[in-house]
CSV table of C-alpha atoms in Angstrom, one decimal:
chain,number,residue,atom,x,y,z
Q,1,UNK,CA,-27.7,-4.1,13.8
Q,2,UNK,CA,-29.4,-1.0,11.7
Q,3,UNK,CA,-30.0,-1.9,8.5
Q,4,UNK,CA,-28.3,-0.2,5.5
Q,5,UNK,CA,-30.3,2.8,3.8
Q,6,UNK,CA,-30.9,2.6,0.1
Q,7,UNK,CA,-27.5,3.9,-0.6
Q,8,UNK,CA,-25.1,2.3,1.0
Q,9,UNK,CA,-27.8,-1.6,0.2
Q,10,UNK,CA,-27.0,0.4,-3.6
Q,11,UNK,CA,-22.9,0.6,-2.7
Q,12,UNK,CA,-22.9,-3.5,-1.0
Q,13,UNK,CA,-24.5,-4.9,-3.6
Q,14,UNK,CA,-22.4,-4.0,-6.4
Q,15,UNK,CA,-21.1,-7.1,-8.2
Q,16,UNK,CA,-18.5,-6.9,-10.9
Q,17,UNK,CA,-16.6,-3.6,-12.4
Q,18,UNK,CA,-15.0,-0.8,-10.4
Q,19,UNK,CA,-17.0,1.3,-7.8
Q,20,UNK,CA,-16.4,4.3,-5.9
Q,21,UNK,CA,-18.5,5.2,-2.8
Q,22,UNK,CA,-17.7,8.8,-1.8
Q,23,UNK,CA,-19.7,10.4,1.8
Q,24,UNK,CA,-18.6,12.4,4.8
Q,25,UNK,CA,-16.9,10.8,7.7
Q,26,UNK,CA,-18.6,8.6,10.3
Q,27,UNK,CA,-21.9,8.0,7.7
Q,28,UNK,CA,-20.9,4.4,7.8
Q,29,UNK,CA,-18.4,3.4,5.0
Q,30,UNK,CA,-16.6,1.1,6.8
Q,31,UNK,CA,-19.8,-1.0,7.4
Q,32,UNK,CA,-21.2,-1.2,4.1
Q,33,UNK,CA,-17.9,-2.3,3.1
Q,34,UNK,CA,-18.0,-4.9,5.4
Q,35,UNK,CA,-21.0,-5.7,4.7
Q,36,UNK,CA,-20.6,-5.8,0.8
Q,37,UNK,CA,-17.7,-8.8,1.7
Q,38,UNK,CA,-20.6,-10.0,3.1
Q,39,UNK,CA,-23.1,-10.5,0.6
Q,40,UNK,CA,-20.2,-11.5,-2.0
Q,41,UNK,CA,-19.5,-14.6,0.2
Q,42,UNK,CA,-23.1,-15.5,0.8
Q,43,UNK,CA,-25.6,-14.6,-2.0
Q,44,UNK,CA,-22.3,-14.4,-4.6
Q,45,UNK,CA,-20.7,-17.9,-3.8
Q,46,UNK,CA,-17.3,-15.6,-3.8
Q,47,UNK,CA,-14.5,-17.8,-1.8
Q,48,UNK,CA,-13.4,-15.6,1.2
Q,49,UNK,CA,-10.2,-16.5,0.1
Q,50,UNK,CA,-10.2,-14.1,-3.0
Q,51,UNK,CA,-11.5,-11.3,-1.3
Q,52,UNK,CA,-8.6,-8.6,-0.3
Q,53,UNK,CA,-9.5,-5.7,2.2
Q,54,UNK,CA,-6.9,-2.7,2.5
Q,55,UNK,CA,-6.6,0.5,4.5
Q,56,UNK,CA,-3.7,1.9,5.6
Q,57,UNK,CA,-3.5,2.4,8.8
Q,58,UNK,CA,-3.0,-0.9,11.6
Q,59,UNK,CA,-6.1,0.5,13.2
Q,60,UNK,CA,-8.3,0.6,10.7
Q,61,UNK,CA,-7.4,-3.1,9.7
Q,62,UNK,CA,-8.4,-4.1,13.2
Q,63,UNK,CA,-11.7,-2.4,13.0
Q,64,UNK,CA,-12.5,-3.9,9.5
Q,65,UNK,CA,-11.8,-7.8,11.4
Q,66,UNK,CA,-13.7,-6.8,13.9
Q,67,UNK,CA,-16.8,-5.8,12.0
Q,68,UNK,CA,-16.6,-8.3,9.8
Q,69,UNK,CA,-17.0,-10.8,12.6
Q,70,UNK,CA,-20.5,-10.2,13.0
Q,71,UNK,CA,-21.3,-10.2,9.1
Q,72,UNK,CA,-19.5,-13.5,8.3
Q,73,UNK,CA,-18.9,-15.4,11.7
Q,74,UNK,CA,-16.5,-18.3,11.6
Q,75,UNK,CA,-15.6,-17.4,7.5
Q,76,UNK,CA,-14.0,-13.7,8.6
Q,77,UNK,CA,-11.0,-15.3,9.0
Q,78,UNK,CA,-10.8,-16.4,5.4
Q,79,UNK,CA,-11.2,-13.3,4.0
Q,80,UNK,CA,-7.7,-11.4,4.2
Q,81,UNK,CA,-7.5,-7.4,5.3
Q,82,UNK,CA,-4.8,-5.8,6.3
Q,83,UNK,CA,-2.8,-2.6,5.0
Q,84,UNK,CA,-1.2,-2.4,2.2
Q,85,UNK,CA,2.4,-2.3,3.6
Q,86,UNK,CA,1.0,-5.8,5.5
Q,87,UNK,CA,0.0,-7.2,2.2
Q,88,UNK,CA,3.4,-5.9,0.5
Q,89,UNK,CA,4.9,-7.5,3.0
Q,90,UNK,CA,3.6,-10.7,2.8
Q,91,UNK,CA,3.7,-10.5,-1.0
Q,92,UNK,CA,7.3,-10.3,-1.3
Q,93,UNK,CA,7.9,-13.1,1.7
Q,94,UNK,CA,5.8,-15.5,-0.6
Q,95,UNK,CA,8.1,-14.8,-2.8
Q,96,UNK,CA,11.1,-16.1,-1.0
Q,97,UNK,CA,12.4,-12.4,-0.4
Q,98,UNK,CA,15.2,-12.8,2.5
Q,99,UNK,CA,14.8,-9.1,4.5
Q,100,UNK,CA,14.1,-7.6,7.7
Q,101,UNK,CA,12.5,-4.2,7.9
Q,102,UNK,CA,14.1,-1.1,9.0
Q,103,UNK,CA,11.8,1.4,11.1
Q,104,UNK,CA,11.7,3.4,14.4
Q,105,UNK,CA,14.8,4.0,16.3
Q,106,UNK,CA,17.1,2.1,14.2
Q,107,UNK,CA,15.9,3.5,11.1
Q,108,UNK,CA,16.8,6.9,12.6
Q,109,UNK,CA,20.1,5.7,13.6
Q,110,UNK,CA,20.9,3.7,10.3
Q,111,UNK,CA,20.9,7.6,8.7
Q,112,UNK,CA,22.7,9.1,11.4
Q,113,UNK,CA,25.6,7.0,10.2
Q,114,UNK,CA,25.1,7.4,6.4
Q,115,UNK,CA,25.1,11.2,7.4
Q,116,UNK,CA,28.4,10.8,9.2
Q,117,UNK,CA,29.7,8.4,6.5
Q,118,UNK,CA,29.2,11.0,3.9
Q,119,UNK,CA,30.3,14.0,6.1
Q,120,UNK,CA,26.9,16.0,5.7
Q,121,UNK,CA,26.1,19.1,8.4
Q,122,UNK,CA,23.3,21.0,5.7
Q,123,UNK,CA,20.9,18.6,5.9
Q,124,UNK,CA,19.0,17.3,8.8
Q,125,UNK,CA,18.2,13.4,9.3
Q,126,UNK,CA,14.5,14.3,9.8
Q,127,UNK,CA,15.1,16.2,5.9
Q,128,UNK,CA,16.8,13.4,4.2
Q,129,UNK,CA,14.7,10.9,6.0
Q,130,UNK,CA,11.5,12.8,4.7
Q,131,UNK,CA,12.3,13.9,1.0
Q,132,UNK,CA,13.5,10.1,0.4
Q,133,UNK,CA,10.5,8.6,1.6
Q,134,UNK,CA,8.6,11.6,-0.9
Q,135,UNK,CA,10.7,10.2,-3.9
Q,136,UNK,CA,9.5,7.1,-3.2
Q,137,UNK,CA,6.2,7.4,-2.9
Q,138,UNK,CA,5.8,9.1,-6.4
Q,139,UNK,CA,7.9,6.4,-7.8
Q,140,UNK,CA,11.3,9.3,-8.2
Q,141,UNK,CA,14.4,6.6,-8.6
Q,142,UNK,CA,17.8,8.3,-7.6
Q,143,UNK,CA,19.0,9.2,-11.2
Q,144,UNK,CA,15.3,11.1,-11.2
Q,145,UNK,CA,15.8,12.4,-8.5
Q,146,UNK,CA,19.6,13.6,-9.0
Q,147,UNK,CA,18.4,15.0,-12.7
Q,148,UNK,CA,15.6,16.9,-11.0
Q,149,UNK,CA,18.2,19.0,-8.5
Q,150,UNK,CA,20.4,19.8,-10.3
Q,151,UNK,CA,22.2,22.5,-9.6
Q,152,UNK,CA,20.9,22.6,-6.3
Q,153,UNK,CA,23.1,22.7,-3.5
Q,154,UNK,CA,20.7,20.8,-0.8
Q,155,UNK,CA,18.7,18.6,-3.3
Q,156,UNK,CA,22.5,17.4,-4.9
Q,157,UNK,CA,23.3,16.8,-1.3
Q,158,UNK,CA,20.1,15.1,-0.1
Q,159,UNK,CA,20.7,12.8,-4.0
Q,160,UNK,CA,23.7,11.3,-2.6
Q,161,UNK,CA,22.4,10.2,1.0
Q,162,UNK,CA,19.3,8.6,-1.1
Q,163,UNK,CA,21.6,6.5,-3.1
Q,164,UNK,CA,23.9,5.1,-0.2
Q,165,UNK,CA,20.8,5.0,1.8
Q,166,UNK,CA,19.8,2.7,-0.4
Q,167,UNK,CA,23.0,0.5,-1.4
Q,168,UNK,CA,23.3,0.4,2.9
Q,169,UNK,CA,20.2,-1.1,3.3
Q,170,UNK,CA,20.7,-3.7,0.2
Q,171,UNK,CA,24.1,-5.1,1.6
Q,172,UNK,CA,22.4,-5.4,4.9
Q,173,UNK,CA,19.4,-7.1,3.1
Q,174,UNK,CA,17.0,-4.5,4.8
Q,175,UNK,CA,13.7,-2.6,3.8
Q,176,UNK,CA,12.0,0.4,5.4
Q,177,UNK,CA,8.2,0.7,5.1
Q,178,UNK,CA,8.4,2.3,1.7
Q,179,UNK,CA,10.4,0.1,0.1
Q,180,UNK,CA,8.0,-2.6,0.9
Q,181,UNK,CA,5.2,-0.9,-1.4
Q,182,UNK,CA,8.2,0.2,-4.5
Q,183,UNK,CA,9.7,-3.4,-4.1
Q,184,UNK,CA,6.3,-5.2,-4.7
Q,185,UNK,CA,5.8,-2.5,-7.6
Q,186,UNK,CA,9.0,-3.5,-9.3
Q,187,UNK,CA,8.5,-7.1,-8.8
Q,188,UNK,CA,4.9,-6.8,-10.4
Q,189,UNK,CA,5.9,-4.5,-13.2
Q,190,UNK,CA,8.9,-6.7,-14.1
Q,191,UNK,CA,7.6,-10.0,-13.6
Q,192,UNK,CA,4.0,-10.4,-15.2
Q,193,UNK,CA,3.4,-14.1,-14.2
Q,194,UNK,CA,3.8,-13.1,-10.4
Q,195,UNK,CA,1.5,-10.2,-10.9
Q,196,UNK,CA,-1.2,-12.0,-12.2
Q,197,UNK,CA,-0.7,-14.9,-9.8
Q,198,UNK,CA,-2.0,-11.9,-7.1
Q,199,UNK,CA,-4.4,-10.6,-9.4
Q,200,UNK,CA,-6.1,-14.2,-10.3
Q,201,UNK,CA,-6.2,-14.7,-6.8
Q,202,UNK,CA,-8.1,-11.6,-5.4
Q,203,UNK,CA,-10.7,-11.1,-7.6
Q,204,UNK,CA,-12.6,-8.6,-5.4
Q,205,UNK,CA,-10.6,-5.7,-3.5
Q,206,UNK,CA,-12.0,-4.0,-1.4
Q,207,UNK,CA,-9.7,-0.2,-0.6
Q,208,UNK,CA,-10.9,2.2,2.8
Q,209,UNK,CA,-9.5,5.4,3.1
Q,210,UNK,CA,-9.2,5.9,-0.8
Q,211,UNK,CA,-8.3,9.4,-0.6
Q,212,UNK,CA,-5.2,8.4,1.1
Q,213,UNK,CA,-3.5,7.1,-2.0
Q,214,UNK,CA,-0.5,8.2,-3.1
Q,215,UNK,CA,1.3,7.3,-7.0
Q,216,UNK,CA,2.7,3.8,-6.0
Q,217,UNK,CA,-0.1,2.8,-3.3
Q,218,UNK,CA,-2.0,3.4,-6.8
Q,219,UNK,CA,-0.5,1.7,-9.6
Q,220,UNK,CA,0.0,-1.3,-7.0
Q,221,UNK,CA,-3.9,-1.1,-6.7
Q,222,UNK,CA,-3.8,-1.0,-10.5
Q,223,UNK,CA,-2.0,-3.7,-11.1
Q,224,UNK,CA,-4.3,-6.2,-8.6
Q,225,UNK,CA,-7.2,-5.4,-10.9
Q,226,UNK,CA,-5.4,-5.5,-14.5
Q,227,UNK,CA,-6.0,-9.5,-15.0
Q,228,UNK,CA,-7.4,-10.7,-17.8
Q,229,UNK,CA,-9.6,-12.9,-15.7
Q,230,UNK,CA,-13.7,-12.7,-16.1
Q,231,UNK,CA,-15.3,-11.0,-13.2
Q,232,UNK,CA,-14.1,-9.8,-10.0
Q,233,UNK,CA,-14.4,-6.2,-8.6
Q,234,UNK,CA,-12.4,-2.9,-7.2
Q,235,UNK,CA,-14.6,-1.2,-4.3
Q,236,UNK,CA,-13.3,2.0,-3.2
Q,237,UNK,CA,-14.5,4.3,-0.5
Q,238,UNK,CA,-13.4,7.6,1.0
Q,239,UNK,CA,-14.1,11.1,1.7
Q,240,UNK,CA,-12.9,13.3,-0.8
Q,241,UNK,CA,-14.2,12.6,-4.8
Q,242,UNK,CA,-11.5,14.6,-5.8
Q,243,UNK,CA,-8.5,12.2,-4.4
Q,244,UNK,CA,-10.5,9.0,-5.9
Q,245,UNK,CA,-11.4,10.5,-9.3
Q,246,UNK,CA,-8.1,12.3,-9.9
């Protein structure tokens, strides 16, 4: 394997604070942050185990296991990455959360019904389906979001399948994909001990695909790397300076 150029040996070997590595696609970001996990575990005596590794897309997770194989042999499997509605997920199943998750074809059907429950022909199940999951990834509860249309026909409308969406999925003790990241941010934002359980725990996270972020994917991030705990690191990388800086 190539070795890294001064650079990215700069961007791996960074120890304790917060980093952001910024370069165009395909110049190797992935692997330096693989190998930075690497050198953390072997020159750093960092425990795998407190190392946390997030993308956000299934693919990309795989890739990252895969090359961290060759960097850390039989000790990659200590050392967890996944996506962050993965890690959500297993957050709130530690826990004790009871759910099952809502998605695909039944998720499309769940909203056909709410849409026939609530007798709605002006708005489309790809439209309600869509600005709800936009509500909730800026963190927009359904009062905000029913005080923000006011007035408006559609958005008044679209307010009211949001809130039974919701209250269906509750009593049926379901969650779709973006309720996994909001219910892990309530839980950390309401519930300090638990947060800094997670934050104790991971003391170097490690984000690819930064510029992918949205408002809760981002104060979940936040909230990892708010312990008061000595040490420990958040490494971000991604292509676009203005997404990570903003």
């Amino acid at each position: 394997m190539p070795e890294l150029n001064k650079e990215q040996e700069e961007a791996a070997s960074f120890i304790d604070g917060i980093c952001a590595v910024i370069a165009v696609p395909g110049s190797g970001k992935t692997r330096t942050m693989m190998e930075r996990i690497g050198k953390l575990v072997k020159l750093h005596d960092v425990a795998p185990e407190s190392i946390l590794g997030l993308t956000f897309t299934r693919n990309a997770a795989e890739e990252m296991r895969s090359r961290l194989i060759p960097v850390l042999g039989d000790q990659a499997s200590r050392v967890m990455l996944s996506t962050l509605h993965s890690f959500c997920y297993w957050v709130l199943k530690c826990e004790g959360r009871v759910f099952e998750i809502l998605s695909g074809k039944e998720q499309l059907i769940f909203m056909r019904n709410i849409l026939k429950q609530l007798r709605i022909k002006n708005v489309s199940l790809g439209m309600a389906l869509n600005e709800i999951s936009l509500a909730k990834n800026n963190l927009i509860t359904v009062d905000e979001f029913r005080d923000l249309y006011e007035g408006d026909k559609i958005g008044s409308r679209i307010s009211e399948i949001y809130e039974t969406y919701d209250w269906e999925k509750t009593k049926k003790f379901l969650l779709d994909f973006d309720d996994l990241l909001l219910e892990v941010y309530k839980l950390f934002s309401s519930n300090p001990a638990i947060k800094d359980k997670y934050s104790e725990r991971f003391q170097h996270v490690l984000v690819d695909e930064f510029q992918d972020t949205n408002p809760v994917q981002l104060e979940l991030l936040r909230s990892l790397i708010s312990s008061d705990v000595e040490g420990g690191s958040l490494w971000v990388c991604g292509d676009d300076w203005q997404s990570i800086y903003s």
